[in-house]
Amino acid sequence: MTDNFRQAMFVMLVPVIIISHHWLETSMTSHMAVQLPLLVFVGALFAGLLQTYSPRLVVFGQRYRISLLLYSLFTISLWMLPRLLDAALYQSSIAFLKWLSLPLAGISLVLCWRHLPFVLRGILHLELLATLLRLGWLYLIAPQRYCVSYGINDQQQLGHVLLGYAAVYGLFLASSVLLGGRRAN
Amino acid sequence: MTVVAVSLGLLAWWQTTQGFRAFTWESYRRLKIASHPLAVPNVLLQDQFGHLLDLNSLRGKVLVINFIYTRCPTICGYTGLNLSRLQRMLLQRSFQDRVRLLSISLDPHFDTPQKLKAYMLRFSNQLKTSWQAVRPVKPLQGQEMQHQLGVVSIPDGIGGFTHNAATHLVDQKGYLVRIIDEDNLKLTIDIIARMLLAAKTGINHDG
């Protein structure tokens, strides 16, 4: 991605996320499968921009790569809990943490990513794929609701969407392994 | 540095899940209430005969509260049946004077005293018992109470609500102390017995 493209995306996405937040939170599917990933993505875009303007951040990312990675993994995994999805609707402190911690997770992930060993990056890709499949399957077959704010239909729809994400992501990974070699990052 | 990061991450998980026990809002709420009882706000209620009563006026009794709406096509019939079973169990143990069962309406505009009465008659032909179906006189007060207790109901898309059916136990001082699955009558009555015993002997029950 070029910097101009990143800038344009960032400038466009931030207001979109803020304006649409109420609407996205009305459904479990859009809350978990659209809003949360977008928050991480915005952080990631921002980090990409920062890195080009401040090369010192690259050194920072190199030095603290493990801590940065751990922060983003812990944060992202926490936000997969149904409990936090509900809490973000009823507790303003948790809502605030959502808007802070997820973009930060995106920033940390981008800062550490290029300094991680190739094998670890592969494992992370596969783990994300596996997590999408696990969660999607769980939400699809769970007989009871995991969120008090959303209905069972919504939960099953989320299951379908996560499995859809997994399918697309799996195809992307497979194609980059089979056809690629060009994707350095 | 890495050790610190791992510890902080685990700590965050520990805090969020109440020690890896609560992964949903409802289980978190139950664990939290069991360790930190919550004062139930006062609400002005109207029962199936149209009589007004303050929730606070029931202090001194153990309250068994659940939330219903009379148009409910599914779970409210089941919870009503469970409450009537619980009522019989209370009678068998002669607890009925020290315990009050309240089914609080989530739909106070529709659930007039007549509707509440009809709901009660589905489960028992006796209406003057320790079980009352009530509606908040001021709907906003009712919503505020549900909000404070963490009871959530959402539209189900076919004109009703999907809602919390659990049994809420309030102690003699007006504190919500336990939240139990609506069909776990055994545990419910055990805890009620313990609460009554604690009041008698002055020992603090620990849930």
Tab-separated table of C-alpha atoms in Angstrom:
chain	number	residue	atom	x	y	z
A	1	MET	CA	0.000	0.000	0.000
A	2	THR	CA	1.261	3.443	-0.827
A	3	ASP	CA	1.257	6.126	1.815
A	4	ASN	CA	-1.303	8.218	-0.016
A	5	PHE	CA	-3.647	5.269	-0.162
A	6	ARG	CA	-3.098	4.606	3.540
A	7	GLN	CA	-3.772	8.233	4.365
A	8	ALA	CA	-6.932	8.302	2.313
A	9	MET	CA	-8.205	5.075	3.894
A	10	PHE	CA	-7.389	6.311	7.372
A	11	VAL	CA	-9.052	9.688	6.899
A	12	MET	CA	-12.095	7.977	5.440
A	13	LEU	CA	-12.415	5.116	7.914
A	14	VAL	CA	-12.106	7.018	11.187
A	15	PRO	CA	-15.286	9.083	10.722
A	16	VAL	CA	-17.079	6.080	9.241
A	17	ILE	CA	-16.353	3.994	12.332
A	18	ILE	CA	-17.314	6.778	14.709
A	19	ILE	CA	-20.538	7.671	12.930
A	20	SER	CA	-21.611	4.072	12.396
A	21	HIS	CA	-20.764	2.802	15.860
A	22	HIS	CA	-24.302	2.862	17.170
A	23	TRP	CA	-25.615	1.067	14.141
A	24	LEU	CA	-22.823	-1.528	14.111
A	25	GLU	CA	-23.455	-2.329	17.763
A	26	THR	CA	-27.104	-3.202	17.199
A	27	SER	CA	-26.139	-6.628	15.886
A	28	MET	CA	-23.690	-9.167	17.246
A	29	THR	CA	-22.499	-9.916	13.739
A	30	SER	CA	-21.562	-6.365	12.856
A	31	HIS	CA	-20.257	-5.638	16.349
A	32	MET	CA	-17.815	-8.541	16.439
A	33	ALA	CA	-17.144	-9.203	12.782
A	34	VAL	CA	-17.096	-5.632	11.470
A	35	GLN	CA	-16.514	-3.055	14.176
A	36	LEU	CA	-13.813	-4.816	16.197
A	37	PRO	CA	-11.695	-5.759	13.146
A	38	LEU	CA	-12.112	-2.234	11.764
A	39	LEU	CA	-10.782	-0.737	14.990
A	40	VAL	CA	-7.695	-2.947	14.745
A	41	PHE	CA	-7.355	-2.134	11.059
A	42	VAL	CA	-7.474	1.618	11.676
A	43	GLY	CA	-4.704	1.225	14.253
A	44	ALA	CA	-2.698	-0.790	11.742
A	45	LEU	CA	-3.117	1.885	9.046
A	46	PHE	CA	-2.063	4.548	11.501
A	47	ALA	CA	1.057	2.604	12.475
A	48	GLY	CA	1.959	2.165	8.821
A	49	LEU	CA	1.784	5.929	8.362
A	50	LEU	CA	3.715	6.633	11.544
A	51	GLN	CA	6.514	4.298	10.524
A	52	THR	CA	7.190	6.153	7.292
A	53	TYR	CA	7.322	9.513	9.030
A	54	SER	CA	9.313	8.387	12.028
A	55	PRO	CA	12.000	5.782	11.273
A	56	ARG	CA	12.775	5.647	14.999
A	57	LEU	CA	9.546	3.704	15.402
A	58	VAL	CA	11.086	0.933	13.315
A	59	VAL	CA	13.885	0.654	15.856
A	60	PHE	CA	11.300	0.741	18.631
A	61	GLY	CA	9.351	-2.055	16.951
A	62	GLN	CA	12.525	-4.096	16.581
A	63	ARG	CA	13.486	-3.680	20.228
A	64	TYR	CA	10.092	-4.353	21.790
A	65	ARG	CA	8.738	-6.767	19.184
A	66	ILE	CA	7.844	-9.523	21.663
A	67	SER	CA	6.030	-7.216	24.086
A	68	LEU	CA	4.185	-5.520	21.256
A	69	LEU	CA	3.128	-8.853	19.820
A	70	LEU	CA	1.997	-10.115	23.222
A	71	TYR	CA	0.004	-6.950	23.839
A	72	SER	CA	-1.855	-7.246	20.583
A	73	LEU	CA	-2.479	-10.989	20.967
A	74	PHE	CA	-3.801	-10.660	24.516
A	75	THR	CA	-5.968	-7.685	23.600
A	76	ILE	CA	-7.442	-9.267	20.504
A	77	SER	CA	-8.080	-12.559	22.296
A	78	LEU	CA	-9.815	-10.754	25.179
A	79	TRP	CA	-12.157	-9.021	22.774
A	80	MET	CA	-13.302	-12.379	21.486
A	81	LEU	CA	-15.072	-12.976	24.813
A	82	PRO	CA	-18.846	-12.533	24.626
A	83	ARG	CA	-18.706	-10.993	28.081
A	84	LEU	CA	-16.778	-7.972	26.835
A	85	LEU	CA	-19.087	-7.513	23.874
A	86	ASP	CA	-21.992	-7.111	26.296
A	87	ALA	CA	-19.992	-5.046	28.746
A	88	ALA	CA	-19.031	-2.598	26.005
A	89	LEU	CA	-22.731	-1.831	25.628
A	90	TYR	CA	-23.511	-1.350	29.305
A	91	GLN	CA	-20.316	-0.059	30.905
A	92	SER	CA	-18.864	3.119	29.489
A	93	SER	CA	-15.430	2.305	30.944
A	94	ILE	CA	-15.304	-0.925	28.935
A	95	ALA	CA	-16.571	0.889	25.847
A	96	PHE	CA	-13.769	3.404	26.261
A	97	LEU	CA	-11.236	0.571	26.620
A	98	LYS	CA	-12.554	-0.972	23.424
A	99	TRP	CA	-11.928	2.211	21.461
A	100	LEU	CA	-8.476	2.577	22.962
A	101	SER	CA	-7.127	-0.968	23.218
A	102	LEU	CA	-8.085	-2.298	19.789
A	103	PRO	CA	-6.510	0.456	17.661
A	104	LEU	CA	-3.458	0.145	19.921
A	105	ALA	CA	-3.430	-3.591	19.222
A	106	GLY	CA	-3.403	-2.794	15.497
A	107	ILE	CA	-0.544	-0.351	15.983
A	108	SER	CA	1.514	-2.827	18.023
A	109	LEU	CA	0.924	-5.620	15.564
A	110	VAL	CA	2.183	-3.558	12.618
A	111	LEU	CA	5.162	-2.228	14.552
A	112	CYS	CA	6.392	-5.698	15.499
A	113	TRP	CA	5.301	-7.655	12.419
A	114	ARG	CA	8.280	-7.141	10.095
A	115	HIS	CA	10.690	-8.022	12.891
A	116	LEU	CA	9.097	-11.354	13.643
A	117	PRO	CA	10.690	-14.552	12.317
A	118	PHE	CA	9.127	-15.914	9.155
A	119	VAL	CA	7.982	-19.124	10.851
A	120	LEU	CA	6.257	-17.250	13.666
A	121	ARG	CA	4.399	-15.106	11.152
A	122	GLY	CA	3.230	-18.277	9.427
A	123	ILE	CA	2.035	-19.693	12.732
A	124	LEU	CA	0.151	-16.480	13.520
A	125	HIS	CA	-1.556	-16.576	10.130
A	126	LEU	CA	-2.626	-20.175	10.698
A	127	GLU	CA	-3.710	-19.460	14.255
A	128	LEU	CA	-5.932	-16.631	13.066
A	129	LEU	CA	-7.447	-18.957	10.489
A	130	ALA	CA	-7.998	-21.645	13.151
A	131	THR	CA	-9.514	-19.131	15.567
A	132	LEU	CA	-11.976	-17.903	12.947
A	133	LEU	CA	-13.011	-21.500	12.277
A	134	ARG	CA	-13.273	-22.401	15.970
A	135	LEU	CA	-15.278	-19.332	16.919
A	136	GLY	CA	-17.469	-19.550	13.832
A	137	TRP	CA	-18.259	-23.178	14.539
A	138	LEU	CA	-18.881	-22.471	18.223
A	139	TYR	CA	-21.366	-19.679	17.503
A	140	LEU	CA	-23.047	-21.739	14.827
A	141	ILE	CA	-23.758	-24.787	16.994
A	142	ALA	CA	-24.104	-23.253	20.468
A	143	PRO	CA	-27.587	-24.020	21.782
A	144	GLN	CA	-27.686	-21.019	24.115
A	145	ARG	CA	-26.967	-17.350	23.720
A	146	TYR	CA	-23.558	-16.155	24.820
A	147	CYS	CA	-24.468	-12.464	24.767
A	148	VAL	CA	-27.439	-11.167	26.687
A	149	SER	CA	-27.795	-8.273	24.255
A	150	TYR	CA	-28.139	-10.303	21.096
A	151	GLY	CA	-30.481	-13.056	19.994
A	152	ILE	CA	-29.601	-16.613	19.023
A	153	ASN	CA	-30.266	-15.946	15.327
A	154	ASP	CA	-27.770	-13.138	15.400
A	155	GLN	CA	-25.219	-15.418	17.054
A	156	GLN	CA	-25.661	-18.077	14.380
A	157	GLN	CA	-25.382	-15.462	11.673
A	158	LEU	CA	-22.097	-14.387	13.237
A	159	GLY	CA	-21.006	-18.028	13.073
A	160	HIS	CA	-21.711	-18.111	9.335
A	161	VAL	CA	-19.881	-14.837	8.765
A	162	LEU	CA	-16.799	-15.970	10.713
A	163	LEU	CA	-16.697	-19.219	8.723
A	164	GLY	CA	-16.987	-17.101	5.578
A	165	TYR	CA	-14.048	-14.983	6.728
A	166	ALA	CA	-12.096	-18.176	7.403
A	167	ALA	CA	-12.833	-19.465	3.908
A	168	VAL	CA	-11.650	-16.242	2.267
A	169	TYR	CA	-8.627	-16.004	4.521
A	170	GLY	CA	-7.765	-19.661	3.922
A	171	LEU	CA	-7.934	-19.152	0.161
A	172	PHE	CA	-5.750	-16.072	0.484
A	173	LEU	CA	-3.154	-17.975	2.539
A	174	ALA	CA	-3.212	-20.970	0.236
A	175	SER	CA	-2.835	-18.825	-2.869
A	176	SER	CA	0.031	-16.832	-1.408
A	177	VAL	CA	1.818	-20.049	-0.426
A	178	LEU	CA	1.182	-21.785	-3.748
A	179	LEU	CA	1.558	-18.904	-6.168
A	180	GLY	CA	3.526	-16.411	-4.143
A	181	GLY	CA	6.907	-15.991	-2.699
A	182	ARG	CA	6.592	-12.394	-3.740
A	183	ARG	CA	4.784	-11.393	-0.573
A	184	ALA	CA	7.735	-10.382	1.577
A	185	ASN	CA	5.564	-9.005	4.365
B	1	MET	CA	10.098	-7.209	29.692
B	2	THR	CA	8.513	-10.242	28.086
B	3	VAL	CA	7.721	-11.719	31.481
B	4	VAL	CA	6.054	-8.457	32.499
B	5	ALA	CA	4.023	-8.399	29.286
B	6	VAL	CA	2.888	-12.003	29.741
B	7	SER	CA	1.964	-11.352	33.368
B	8	LEU	CA	0.010	-8.221	32.477
B	9	GLY	CA	-1.831	-10.079	29.743
B	10	LEU	CA	-2.730	-12.956	32.042
B	11	LEU	CA	-3.789	-10.484	34.707
B	12	ALA	CA	-6.113	-8.772	32.228
B	13	TRP	CA	-7.632	-12.151	31.344
B	14	TRP	CA	-7.944	-13.069	35.023
B	15	GLN	CA	-9.675	-9.788	35.839
B	16	THR	CA	-12.022	-9.911	32.891
B	17	THR	CA	-13.109	-13.486	33.461
B	18	GLN	CA	-13.215	-13.428	37.273
B	19	GLY	CA	-10.386	-15.926	37.460
B	20	PHE	CA	-11.109	-17.766	34.195
B	21	ARG	CA	-14.637	-18.603	35.350
B	22	ALA	CA	-16.873	-16.095	33.555
B	23	PHE	CA	-16.780	-15.852	29.778
B	24	THR	CA	-20.243	-14.399	29.336
B	25	TRP	CA	-21.964	-11.362	30.791
B	26	GLU	CA	-24.507	-13.490	32.663
B	27	SER	CA	-21.941	-15.733	34.365
B	28	TYR	CA	-19.868	-12.664	35.245
B	29	ARG	CA	-22.940	-10.971	36.707
B	30	ARG	CA	-23.768	-14.024	38.810
B	31	LEU	CA	-20.253	-14.399	40.203
B	32	LYS	CA	-20.067	-10.683	40.914
B	33	ILE	CA	-23.393	-10.655	42.770
B	34	ALA	CA	-22.462	-13.739	44.801
B	35	SER	CA	-19.311	-11.997	46.039
B	36	HIS	CA	-20.646	-8.418	46.112
B	37	PRO	CA	-24.383	-8.317	46.923
B	38	LEU	CA	-26.157	-5.387	45.326
B	39	ALA	CA	-28.781	-3.137	46.975
B	40	VAL	CA	-32.020	-3.454	45.031
B	41	PRO	CA	-33.518	-0.034	44.242
B	42	ASN	CA	-37.015	0.695	45.482
B	43	VAL	CA	-39.790	0.397	42.912
B	44	LEU	CA	-43.474	1.167	43.246
B	45	LEU	CA	-45.361	-1.915	42.104
B	46	GLN	CA	-48.942	-2.883	41.371
B	47	ASP	CA	-50.030	-6.485	41.875
B	48	GLN	CA	-52.627	-8.690	40.186
B	49	PHE	CA	-55.420	-7.220	42.368
B	50	GLY	CA	-54.445	-3.650	41.510
B	51	HIS	CA	-52.982	-3.039	44.971
B	52	LEU	CA	-49.924	-0.787	45.168
B	53	LEU	CA	-46.855	-1.830	47.085
B	54	ASP	CA	-43.342	-0.529	47.573
B	55	LEU	CA	-40.612	-3.071	47.014
B	56	ASN	CA	-38.975	-1.684	50.164
B	57	SER	CA	-42.063	-2.544	52.215
B	58	LEU	CA	-41.138	-6.209	51.739
B	59	ARG	CA	-37.908	-5.843	53.723
B	60	GLY	CA	-37.595	-8.573	56.310
B	61	LYS	CA	-38.711	-11.249	53.871
B	62	VAL	CA	-36.605	-13.216	51.450
B	63	LEU	CA	-37.661	-12.225	47.932
B	64	VAL	CA	-37.623	-14.593	44.996
B	65	ILE	CA	-37.817	-12.365	41.937
B	66	ASN	CA	-38.086	-13.230	38.284
B	67	PHE	CA	-38.926	-11.156	35.248
B	68	ILE	CA	-41.795	-12.056	32.929
B	69	TYR	CA	-44.261	-10.600	30.483
B	70	THR	CA	-47.670	-12.178	30.148
B	71	ARG	CA	-47.718	-12.260	26.338
B	72	CYS	CA	-44.527	-14.339	26.395
B	73	PRO	CA	-45.169	-17.434	24.291
B	74	THR	CA	-42.213	-19.458	25.555
B	75	ILE	CA	-40.056	-19.215	28.637
B	76	CYS	CA	-42.467	-17.309	30.930
B	77	GLY	CA	-44.850	-20.268	30.989
B	78	TYR	CA	-41.982	-22.455	32.051
B	79	THR	CA	-40.664	-20.061	34.712
B	80	GLY	CA	-44.220	-19.636	36.043
B	81	LEU	CA	-44.492	-23.392	36.389
B	82	ASN	CA	-41.174	-23.486	38.213
B	83	LEU	CA	-42.236	-20.723	40.593
B	84	SER	CA	-45.462	-22.548	41.401
B	85	ARG	CA	-43.387	-25.667	42.141
B	86	LEU	CA	-41.085	-23.613	44.312
B	87	GLN	CA	-44.120	-22.223	46.107
B	88	ARG	CA	-45.276	-25.742	46.956
B	89	MET	CA	-41.820	-26.620	48.219
B	90	LEU	CA	-41.870	-23.512	50.424
B	91	LEU	CA	-45.234	-24.569	51.827
B	92	GLN	CA	-43.924	-28.034	52.630
B	93	ARG	CA	-41.173	-26.465	54.682
B	94	SER	CA	-43.481	-23.800	56.191
B	95	PHE	CA	-41.350	-21.022	54.756
B	96	GLN	CA	-44.276	-19.283	53.089
B	97	ASP	CA	-44.631	-16.440	55.619
B	98	ARG	CA	-41.013	-15.455	55.428
B	99	VAL	CA	-40.587	-15.642	51.676
B	100	ARG	CA	-42.298	-13.648	48.945
B	101	LEU	CA	-42.279	-14.602	45.270
B	102	LEU	CA	-42.485	-11.759	42.789
B	103	SER	CA	-42.867	-12.012	39.045
B	104	ILE	CA	-42.082	-8.531	37.783
B	105	SER	CA	-43.467	-7.566	34.394
B	106	LEU	CA	-41.115	-6.380	31.673
B	107	ASP	CA	-44.081	-5.045	29.712
B	108	PRO	CA	-45.913	-2.800	32.224
B	109	HIS	CA	-47.987	-0.999	29.597
B	110	PHE	CA	-49.639	-4.182	28.424
B	111	ASP	CA	-49.590	-6.174	31.670
B	112	THR	CA	-52.501	-4.625	33.521
B	113	PRO	CA	-53.619	-6.215	36.819
B	114	GLN	CA	-56.209	-8.223	34.850
B	115	LYS	CA	-53.516	-9.622	32.557
B	116	LEU	CA	-51.316	-10.410	35.553
B	117	LYS	CA	-54.219	-12.166	37.237
B	118	ALA	CA	-54.859	-14.259	34.132
B	119	TYR	CA	-51.163	-15.150	34.034
B	120	MET	CA	-51.263	-16.325	37.658
B	121	LEU	CA	-54.403	-18.380	37.039
B	122	ARG	CA	-52.454	-20.399	34.471
B	123	PHE	CA	-50.481	-21.932	37.320
B	124	SER	CA	-52.764	-21.974	40.331
B	125	ASN	CA	-56.419	-21.406	41.132
B	126	GLN	CA	-55.448	-19.695	44.354
B	127	LEU	CA	-54.460	-16.088	43.962
B	128	LYS	CA	-54.001	-14.938	47.558
B	129	THR	CA	-50.665	-16.552	48.196
B	130	SER	CA	-47.086	-15.547	48.815
B	131	TRP	CA	-46.632	-15.263	45.044
B	132	GLN	CA	-47.527	-12.011	43.332
B	133	ALA	CA	-47.312	-10.965	39.726
B	134	VAL	CA	-46.561	-7.257	39.658
B	135	ARG	CA	-45.834	-4.441	37.249
B	136	PRO	CA	-43.808	-1.311	37.922
B	137	VAL	CA	-46.250	1.603	38.174
B	138	LYS	CA	-43.694	3.876	36.548
B	139	PRO	CA	-42.192	1.996	33.578
B	140	LEU	CA	-39.020	4.087	33.728
B	141	GLN	CA	-38.471	3.054	37.332
B	142	GLY	CA	-38.799	-0.566	36.259
B	143	GLN	CA	-36.248	-0.089	33.485
B	144	GLU	CA	-33.876	1.641	35.861
B	145	MET	CA	-34.142	-1.289	38.248
B	146	GLN	CA	-33.430	-3.816	35.485
B	147	HIS	CA	-30.489	-1.723	34.371
B	148	GLN	CA	-29.028	-1.581	37.881
B	149	LEU	CA	-29.454	-5.310	38.384
B	150	GLY	CA	-28.029	-6.050	34.929
B	151	VAL	CA	-31.202	-7.716	33.634
B	152	VAL	CA	-31.314	-7.354	29.864
B	153	SER	CA	-34.277	-7.917	27.579
B	154	ILE	CA	-34.129	-7.420	23.828
B	155	PRO	CA	-36.841	-7.423	21.155
B	156	ASP	CA	-37.116	-10.894	19.613
B	157	GLY	CA	-38.332	-9.622	16.253
B	158	ILE	CA	-41.780	-11.217	16.554
B	159	GLY	CA	-43.345	-8.694	18.904
B	160	GLY	CA	-41.966	-9.985	22.196
B	161	PHE	CA	-38.699	-9.990	24.105
B	162	THR	CA	-35.862	-12.387	24.577
B	163	HIS	CA	-35.124	-11.884	28.232
B	164	ASN	CA	-33.400	-13.037	31.357
B	165	ALA	CA	-35.429	-15.775	33.040
B	166	ALA	CA	-33.162	-16.425	36.002
B	167	THR	CA	-34.327	-16.481	39.610
B	168	HIS	CA	-33.043	-13.550	41.656
B	169	LEU	CA	-32.789	-13.999	45.434
B	170	VAL	CA	-32.980	-10.849	47.544
B	171	ASP	CA	-32.173	-11.097	51.230
B	172	GLN	CA	-34.107	-9.655	54.171
B	173	LYS	CA	-32.117	-6.419	54.009
B	174	GLY	CA	-32.954	-5.775	50.373
B	175	TYR	CA	-29.722	-6.996	48.787
B	176	LEU	CA	-29.599	-9.128	45.677
B	177	VAL	CA	-27.389	-11.987	46.853
B	178	ARG	CA	-27.755	-14.785	44.319
B	179	ILE	CA	-28.873	-15.381	40.737
B	180	ILE	CA	-29.806	-18.964	39.912
B	181	ASP	CA	-31.055	-20.794	36.813
B	182	GLU	CA	-34.837	-20.760	36.828
B	183	ASP	CA	-35.087	-24.552	36.827
B	184	ASN	CA	-32.601	-25.171	39.633
B	185	LEU	CA	-35.247	-25.360	42.360
B	186	LYS	CA	-33.137	-27.529	44.638
B	187	LEU	CA	-30.376	-24.946	44.881
B	188	THR	CA	-32.927	-22.143	45.181
B	189	ILE	CA	-34.665	-23.679	48.158
B	190	ASP	CA	-31.368	-24.641	49.792
B	191	ILE	CA	-30.167	-21.058	49.644
B	192	ILE	CA	-33.502	-19.709	50.882
B	193	ALA	CA	-33.278	-22.105	53.834
B	194	ARG	CA	-29.781	-20.880	54.570
B	195	MET	CA	-30.886	-17.234	54.375
B	196	LEU	CA	-33.771	-17.862	56.774
B	197	LEU	CA	-31.520	-19.748	59.149
B	198	ALA	CA	-28.946	-16.964	59.019
B	199	ALA	CA	-31.605	-14.402	59.902
B	200	LYS	CA	-32.734	-16.541	62.809
B	201	THR	CA	-29.298	-17.152	64.258
B	202	GLY	CA	-27.808	-13.822	63.245
B	203	ILE	CA	-25.044	-15.527	61.293
B	204	ASN	CA	-24.130	-13.950	58.021
B	205	HIS	CA	-24.773	-16.360	55.226
B	206	ASP	CA	-22.021	-16.596	52.708
B	207	GLY	CA	-24.201	-17.587	49.777
